[in-house]
């Protein structure tokens, strides 16, 4: 029987703040396959997440098919906008939520992983942020645009750069992208579309560079719409989910675990010859050139 066996492997999954997003679903799939998980949680919500965890809020979602619970080796605070402590502005450093966290810049997170675990086999980047996401691209400020690209795309390069040296050959890296990288999606603003385009291009360049230098693989999943906390902040996610349901080749809800399973496959040795790829996991919506539910089409077929 062909199966994904990740026993003895460790994965760092950056970008889990609750049990509803893609990071959680990938972590859970990896845990189902036997991997050990280390979670990275955005510093301002770190204590809230840990408290919710300790109070058992995620117990139902943590349960694996064999009845055991997903138990991470550790949960680290992190902020994808900063590589070193020197870069953290005083206002952020002095913020009470940040003050309660240590070693949250990306170089420090990588150093903690190397110190605490020696090596990691898999690295997952499942995070994005754009302070002006509700602004059209035309109305996005330079600062807003650069902040989106910094925390949503450069952070991937930075994490790979800092972690690759202690990832054994054959290891794999994964990020999450969105179709707005290559097609115009009105409303996905603030430079997020630009950040995703950068992320997809960087996936190819990093695949080349860390493939040659470290023999690691780098891929990204272009996921369909999911009503996660981050997506809700954009404001029109329910309409996007309904649009996909009406117009995708597979007319069914997209489950987070379908992305989790695809992520687990890409990170596993079963995908040992796959690198530099953007894999669509979206019920096939990316393949459509028109929206079949358009009223225009109904009129012309009469
Ligand atoms: P999510 O809310 O579960 O995950 C986003 C995470 O990013 C959150 O935990 C948030 O705390 C974290 N984050 C934000 N800013 C950060 C920072 N500066 N440093 C560290 N962490 C930070 O939502 P999600 O939708 O599952 O998002 C995960 C990934 O999936 C993102 O890259 C997103 O763009 C991508 N994606 C989502 C959808 C969707 O419809 N939900 C579709 C395609 C791709």
Short mmCIF file of C-alpha atoms and ligand atoms in Angstrom, two decimals:
data_model
loop_
_atom_site.label_atom_id
_atom_site.label_comp_id
_atom_site.label_asym_id
_atom_site.label_seq_id
_atom_site.Cartn_x
_atom_site.Cartn_y
_atom_site.Cartn_z
CA UNK A 1 0.00 0.00 0.00
CA UNK A 2 1.34 3.42 -0.95
CA UNK A 3 1.17 5.77 2.01
CA UNK A 4 2.65 9.00 3.28
CA UNK A 5 4.87 8.15 6.22
CA UNK A 6 6.46 11.15 7.91
CA UNK A 7 7.35 9.45 11.19
CA UNK A 8 10.57 10.89 12.61
CA UNK A 9 10.24 14.10 10.56
CA UNK A 10 9.75 17.59 11.99
CA UNK A 11 7.84 20.46 10.41
CA UNK A 12 7.75 24.14 11.32
CA UNK A 13 4.38 25.60 10.32
CA UNK A 14 4.41 29.40 10.40
CA UNK A 15 1.04 31.19 10.43
CA UNK A 16 -1.33 29.37 12.79
CA UNK A 17 -3.54 31.55 14.97
CA UNK A 18 -6.61 29.33 15.26
CA UNK A 19 -7.99 26.04 13.91
CA UNK A 20 -9.75 27.45 10.84
CA UNK A 21 -6.96 28.35 8.41
CA UNK A 22 -4.80 26.54 5.90
CA UNK A 23 -1.78 26.43 8.26
CA UNK A 24 -3.81 24.38 10.73
CA UNK A 25 -5.06 22.00 8.04
CA UNK A 26 -1.51 21.39 6.75
CA UNK A 27 -0.17 20.89 10.28
CA UNK A 28 -2.95 18.42 10.98
CA UNK A 29 -2.35 16.45 7.77
CA UNK A 30 1.38 16.29 8.59
CA UNK A 31 0.54 15.09 12.11
CA UNK A 32 -1.80 12.44 10.62
CA UNK A 33 1.18 11.25 8.57
CA UNK A 34 3.27 10.93 11.74
CA UNK A 35 5.31 14.16 11.61
CA UNK A 36 6.07 16.25 14.67
CA UNK A 37 4.93 19.87 14.46
CA UNK A 38 6.32 23.15 15.71
CA UNK A 39 3.90 26.06 15.36
CA UNK A 40 4.73 29.70 14.62
CA UNK A 41 2.07 32.21 15.77
CA UNK A 42 1.97 35.95 15.08
CA UNK A 43 3.34 37.69 18.20
CA UNK A 44 0.31 39.96 18.92
CA UNK A 45 -2.03 36.96 19.12
CA UNK A 46 0.49 34.51 20.62
CA UNK A 47 -0.81 34.65 24.20
CA UNK A 48 -4.45 34.52 23.11
CA UNK A 49 -3.71 31.45 20.96
CA UNK A 50 -1.76 29.69 23.71
CA UNK A 51 -4.46 30.43 26.29
CA UNK A 52 -7.19 29.17 23.97
CA UNK A 53 -5.10 26.04 23.39
CA UNK A 54 -4.65 25.46 27.12
CA UNK A 55 -8.36 26.00 27.74
CA UNK A 56 -9.10 23.19 25.29
CA UNK A 57 -10.71 25.40 22.64
CA UNK A 58 -9.00 23.44 19.85
CA UNK A 59 -9.36 19.97 21.35
CA UNK A 60 -12.00 18.81 18.90
CA UNK A 61 -9.95 19.97 15.89
CA UNK A 62 -6.73 18.51 17.31
CA UNK A 63 -8.09 14.97 17.35
CA UNK A 64 -6.42 12.70 14.79
CA UNK A 65 -8.07 9.74 13.10
CA UNK A 66 -6.35 7.24 15.44
CA UNK A 67 -7.92 9.03 18.44
CA UNK A 68 -4.69 10.73 19.58
CA UNK A 69 -4.27 14.52 19.70
CA UNK A 70 -2.05 16.74 17.59
CA UNK A 71 0.48 17.88 20.18
CA UNK A 72 3.04 20.37 18.88
CA UNK A 73 6.59 20.15 20.17
CA UNK A 74 6.43 23.88 20.77
CA UNK A 75 4.63 27.08 19.81
CA UNK A 76 6.87 30.06 18.98
CA UNK A 77 5.86 33.70 18.68
CA UNK A 78 6.94 35.26 15.39
CA UNK A 79 6.55 38.36 13.26
CA UNK A 80 7.16 37.91 9.55
CA UNK A 81 7.84 41.63 9.07
CA UNK A 82 11.18 41.57 10.87
CA UNK A 83 14.36 39.59 10.26
CA UNK A 84 16.44 40.83 13.20
CA UNK A 85 15.71 42.50 16.56
CA UNK A 86 17.45 45.71 15.36
CA UNK A 87 14.71 46.15 12.73
CA UNK A 88 11.84 46.19 15.22
CA UNK A 89 10.62 49.79 15.68
CA UNK A 90 10.48 50.99 19.28
CA UNK A 91 6.71 51.44 19.10
CA UNK A 92 6.30 47.74 18.24
CA UNK A 93 8.94 46.59 20.73
CA UNK A 94 7.23 48.51 23.53
CA UNK A 95 3.72 47.29 22.64
CA UNK A 96 2.52 45.18 25.56
CA UNK A 97 1.68 42.16 23.41
CA UNK A 98 5.14 42.17 21.83
CA UNK A 99 6.82 42.84 25.16
CA UNK A 100 5.36 39.57 26.43
CA UNK A 101 7.13 37.68 23.57
CA UNK A 102 10.78 36.87 23.00
CA UNK A 103 12.84 36.00 19.90
CA UNK A 104 10.02 36.66 17.41
CA UNK A 105 12.03 38.01 14.46
CA UNK A 106 12.67 35.49 11.69
CA UNK A 107 16.41 35.06 12.28
CA UNK A 108 15.67 34.45 15.97
CA UNK A 109 12.86 31.99 15.21
CA UNK A 110 15.26 30.03 12.98
CA UNK A 111 17.97 30.15 15.66
CA UNK A 112 15.45 28.81 18.23
CA UNK A 113 14.49 25.96 15.88
CA UNK A 114 18.15 25.04 15.32
CA UNK A 115 18.91 25.24 19.05
CA UNK A 116 15.81 23.39 20.26
CA UNK A 117 15.52 20.68 17.58
CA UNK A 118 18.84 20.57 15.67
CA UNK A 119 17.07 20.30 12.32
CA UNK A 120 13.68 20.53 10.65
CA UNK A 121 12.65 18.55 7.57
CA UNK A 122 9.71 20.68 6.42
CA UNK A 123 8.95 24.39 6.48
CA UNK A 124 5.49 25.82 5.85
CA UNK A 125 4.75 29.52 5.28
CA UNK A 126 1.01 30.04 5.70
CA UNK A 127 0.67 33.73 6.42
CA UNK A 128 -0.12 37.00 4.74
CA UNK A 129 -0.83 40.54 5.82
CA UNK A 130 -1.56 43.81 4.08
CA UNK A 131 -2.52 46.81 6.24
CA UNK A 132 -4.35 48.41 3.29
CA UNK A 133 -5.97 45.25 1.91
CA UNK A 134 -9.31 47.05 1.59
CA UNK A 135 -7.79 49.76 -0.65
CA UNK A 136 -7.72 49.32 -4.41
CA UNK A 137 -4.21 48.98 -5.82
CA UNK A 138 -4.49 52.52 -7.22
CA UNK A 139 -5.22 53.84 -3.76
CA UNK A 140 -2.57 51.84 -1.94
CA UNK A 141 0.20 53.93 -0.39
CA UNK A 142 3.87 53.10 -0.93
CA UNK A 143 4.18 52.11 2.72
CA UNK A 144 1.09 49.90 2.54
CA UNK A 145 2.32 48.18 -0.61
CA UNK A 146 5.80 47.57 0.76
CA UNK A 147 4.38 46.29 4.06
CA UNK A 148 2.25 43.75 2.16
CA UNK A 149 5.18 42.49 0.12
CA UNK A 150 7.47 42.50 3.15
CA UNK A 151 5.32 40.42 5.48
CA UNK A 152 3.60 38.25 2.86
CA UNK A 153 6.39 37.53 0.35
CA UNK A 154 9.86 38.57 1.53
CA UNK A 155 9.19 36.68 4.77
CA UNK A 156 9.15 33.47 2.73
CA UNK A 157 12.63 34.18 1.34
CA UNK A 158 13.85 35.13 4.80
CA UNK A 159 12.48 31.98 6.45
CA UNK A 160 14.01 29.78 3.74
CA UNK A 161 17.34 31.60 3.97
CA UNK A 162 17.51 31.20 7.74
CA UNK A 163 16.20 27.62 7.96
CA UNK A 164 17.71 25.94 4.88
CA UNK A 165 21.19 25.57 6.48
CA UNK A 166 19.75 23.20 9.11
CA UNK A 167 17.29 21.34 6.86
CA UNK A 168 18.62 17.94 5.78
CA UNK A 169 18.83 17.05 2.06
CA UNK A 170 15.46 15.93 0.72
CA UNK A 171 13.59 18.43 2.92
CA UNK A 172 10.80 20.56 1.53
CA UNK A 173 9.33 24.04 1.79
CA UNK A 174 5.77 25.13 1.05
CA UNK A 175 3.82 28.39 0.92
CA UNK A 176 0.22 29.39 0.17
CA UNK A 177 -0.71 31.64 -2.70
CA UNK A 178 -3.90 32.80 -4.44
CA UNK A 179 -5.10 33.13 -8.04
CA UNK A 180 -4.97 36.95 -7.64
CA UNK A 181 -1.22 36.58 -8.35
CA UNK A 182 -1.99 35.96 -12.02
CA UNK A 183 -5.57 37.15 -12.66
CA UNK A 184 -7.25 40.38 -11.57
CA UNK A 185 -9.50 39.74 -8.55
CA UNK A 186 -11.30 43.03 -7.76
CA UNK A 187 -11.20 43.72 -4.02
CA UNK A 188 -7.96 41.81 -3.28
CA UNK A 189 -6.14 45.07 -2.72
CA UNK A 190 -3.43 46.80 -0.74
CA UNK A 191 -0.66 45.16 -2.77
CA UNK A 192 -1.71 41.62 -1.77
CA UNK A 193 -2.00 40.61 -5.44
CA UNK A 194 1.53 41.92 -6.00
CA UNK A 195 2.79 40.07 -2.92
CA UNK A 196 1.31 36.78 -4.19
CA UNK A 197 2.82 37.35 -7.65
CA UNK A 198 6.20 37.84 -5.97
CA UNK A 199 5.66 34.73 -3.85
CA UNK A 200 5.00 32.58 -6.92
CA UNK A 201 8.00 33.94 -8.79
CA UNK A 202 10.18 33.52 -5.70
CA UNK A 203 9.02 29.90 -5.45
CA UNK A 204 10.68 29.22 -8.82
CA UNK A 205 13.90 31.11 -8.04
CA UNK A 206 14.19 29.59 -4.58
CA UNK A 207 13.54 26.12 -6.02
CA UNK A 208 16.58 26.66 -8.24
CA UNK A 209 18.80 28.21 -5.59
CA UNK A 210 18.07 25.95 -2.61
CA UNK A 211 17.68 22.94 -4.90
CA UNK A 212 21.27 23.36 -6.02
CA UNK A 213 22.70 24.58 -2.72
CA UNK A 214 20.83 22.39 -0.20
CA UNK A 215 18.89 19.80 -2.22
CA UNK A 216 15.61 21.06 -0.82
CA UNK A 217 12.32 21.43 -2.73
CA UNK A 218 10.19 24.58 -2.81
CA UNK A 219 6.54 24.66 -3.89
CA UNK A 220 3.43 26.76 -3.39
CA UNK A 221 -0.27 25.89 -3.32
CA UNK A 222 -2.69 28.25 -5.03
CA UNK A 223 -5.66 27.60 -2.78
CA UNK A 224 -9.30 28.39 -3.38
CA UNK A 225 -11.35 30.67 -1.14
CA UNK A 226 -11.78 29.64 2.51
CA UNK A 227 -13.54 31.59 5.24
CA UNK A 228 -10.48 31.86 7.50
CA UNK A 229 -9.87 34.71 9.92
CA UNK A 230 -7.42 36.39 7.48
CA UNK A 231 -9.84 36.06 4.56
CA UNK A 232 -12.71 37.51 6.61
CA UNK A 233 -10.59 40.63 7.16
CA UNK A 234 -10.65 41.26 3.40
CA UNK A 235 -14.43 41.48 3.56
CA UNK A 236 -15.97 39.60 0.63
CA UNK A 237 -14.93 36.01 1.27
CA UNK A 238 -18.47 34.59 1.44
CA UNK A 239 -19.17 35.99 -2.04
CA UNK A 240 -15.92 34.43 -3.33
CA UNK A 241 -16.86 31.05 -1.86
CA UNK A 242 -20.30 31.23 -3.45
CA UNK A 243 -18.80 32.36 -6.78
CA UNK A 244 -16.45 29.34 -6.74
CA UNK A 245 -19.31 27.04 -5.92
CA UNK A 246 -21.32 28.36 -8.85
CA UNK A 247 -18.51 28.41 -11.41
CA UNK A 248 -15.81 25.81 -10.62
CA UNK A 249 -15.71 22.47 -12.46
CA UNK A 250 -16.15 20.66 -9.13
CA UNK A 251 -19.34 22.08 -7.66
CA UNK A 252 -18.72 21.41 -3.99
CA UNK A 253 -17.40 23.25 -0.95
CA UNK A 254 -13.60 23.45 -0.77
CA UNK A 255 -12.51 21.94 2.54
CA UNK A 256 -9.39 23.16 4.33
CA UNK A 257 -8.28 19.54 4.73
CA UNK A 258 -8.15 19.15 0.94
CA UNK A 259 -5.44 21.81 0.93
CA UNK A 260 -3.89 20.13 3.98
CA UNK A 261 -3.65 16.81 2.15
CA UNK A 262 -2.15 18.40 -0.98
CA UNK A 263 0.35 20.24 1.22
CA UNK A 264 1.27 17.03 3.03
CA UNK A 265 1.84 15.32 -0.33
CA UNK A 266 4.06 18.15 -1.64
CA UNK A 267 6.12 18.09 1.56
CA UNK A 268 6.47 14.30 1.53
CA UNK A 269 8.94 12.06 -0.31
CA UNK A 270 6.08 11.10 -2.67
CA UNK A 271 6.70 14.48 -4.32
CA UNK A 272 10.48 14.01 -4.44
CA UNK A 273 10.76 15.20 -8.07
CA UNK A 274 8.37 18.15 -7.72
CA UNK A 275 9.85 21.58 -7.10
CA UNK A 276 9.23 25.13 -8.30
CA UNK A 277 5.53 24.36 -8.78
CA UNK A 278 2.37 26.36 -8.15
CA UNK A 279 -0.25 23.67 -7.50
CA UNK A 280 -3.90 24.72 -7.76
CA UNK A 281 -6.13 23.28 -5.06
CA UNK A 282 -9.34 25.14 -5.83
CA UNK A 283 -11.93 22.69 -7.21
CA UNK A 284 -10.57 23.65 -10.65
CA UNK A 285 -11.76 27.26 -10.65
CA UNK A 286 -8.41 28.48 -12.09
CA UNK A 287 -9.11 26.55 -15.29
CA UNK A 288 -12.21 28.56 -16.19
CA UNK A 289 -12.11 31.36 -18.75
CA UNK A 290 -15.66 32.53 -18.16
CA UNK A 291 -18.14 32.44 -15.30
CA UNK A 292 -20.80 29.90 -16.38
CA UNK A 293 -23.36 31.41 -14.02
CA UNK A 294 -23.15 34.83 -15.69
CA UNK A 295 -26.64 36.25 -16.52
CA UNK A 296 -25.18 37.22 -19.93
CA UNK A 297 -24.75 33.54 -20.81
CA UNK A 298 -28.27 32.69 -19.70
CA UNK A 299 -29.66 35.47 -21.92
CA UNK A 300 -27.71 34.36 -25.01
CA UNK A 301 -28.75 30.70 -24.62
CA UNK A 302 -32.45 31.62 -24.77
P1 LIG B 1 -5.27 32.39 8.65
O1 LIG B 1 -5.86 33.55 9.36
O2 LIG B 1 -5.49 31.03 9.20
O3 LIG B 1 -3.68 32.54 8.49
C1 LIG B 1 -3.00 33.75 8.32
C2 LIG B 1 -2.03 33.85 9.49
O4 LIG B 1 -1.07 34.87 9.24
C3 LIG B 1 -2.74 34.22 10.81
O5 LIG B 1 -2.46 33.23 11.79
C4 LIG B 1 -2.10 35.54 11.19
O6 LIG B 1 -1.97 35.71 12.58
C5 LIG B 1 -0.73 35.39 10.50
N1 LIG B 1 -0.01 36.65 10.33
C6 LIG B 1 -0.47 37.83 9.86
N2 LIG B 1 0.53 38.74 9.85
C7 LIG B 1 1.64 38.12 10.33
C8 LIG B 1 2.98 38.51 10.57
N3 LIG B 1 3.39 39.77 10.31
N4 LIG B 1 3.84 37.62 11.07
C9 LIG B 1 3.44 36.35 11.35
N5 LIG B 1 2.19 35.90 11.12
C10 LIG B 1 1.30 36.78 10.62
O7 LIG B 1 -5.79 32.52 7.16
P2 LIG B 1 -5.55 31.67 5.83
O8 LIG B 1 -6.54 32.23 4.88
O9 LIG B 1 -5.55 30.22 6.09
O10 LIG B 1 -4.13 32.15 5.34
C11 LIG B 1 -3.01 31.30 5.23
C12 LIG B 1 -2.37 31.49 3.86
O11 LIG B 1 -3.28 31.02 2.88
C13 LIG B 1 -2.05 32.94 3.49
O12 LIG B 1 -0.84 33.00 2.78
C14 LIG B 1 -3.21 33.30 2.57
O13 LIG B 1 -2.91 34.36 1.70
C15 LIG B 1 -3.35 31.97 1.85
N6 LIG B 1 -4.60 31.81 1.09
C16 LIG B 1 -5.81 31.96 1.70
C17 LIG B 1 -6.97 31.82 0.94
C18 LIG B 1 -8.33 31.98 1.59
O14 LIG B 1 -9.33 32.14 0.87
N7 LIG B 1 -8.43 31.91 2.91
C19 LIG B 1 -6.90 31.52 -0.43
C20 LIG B 1 -5.66 31.36 -1.02
C21 LIG B 1 -4.50 31.52 -0.24
#
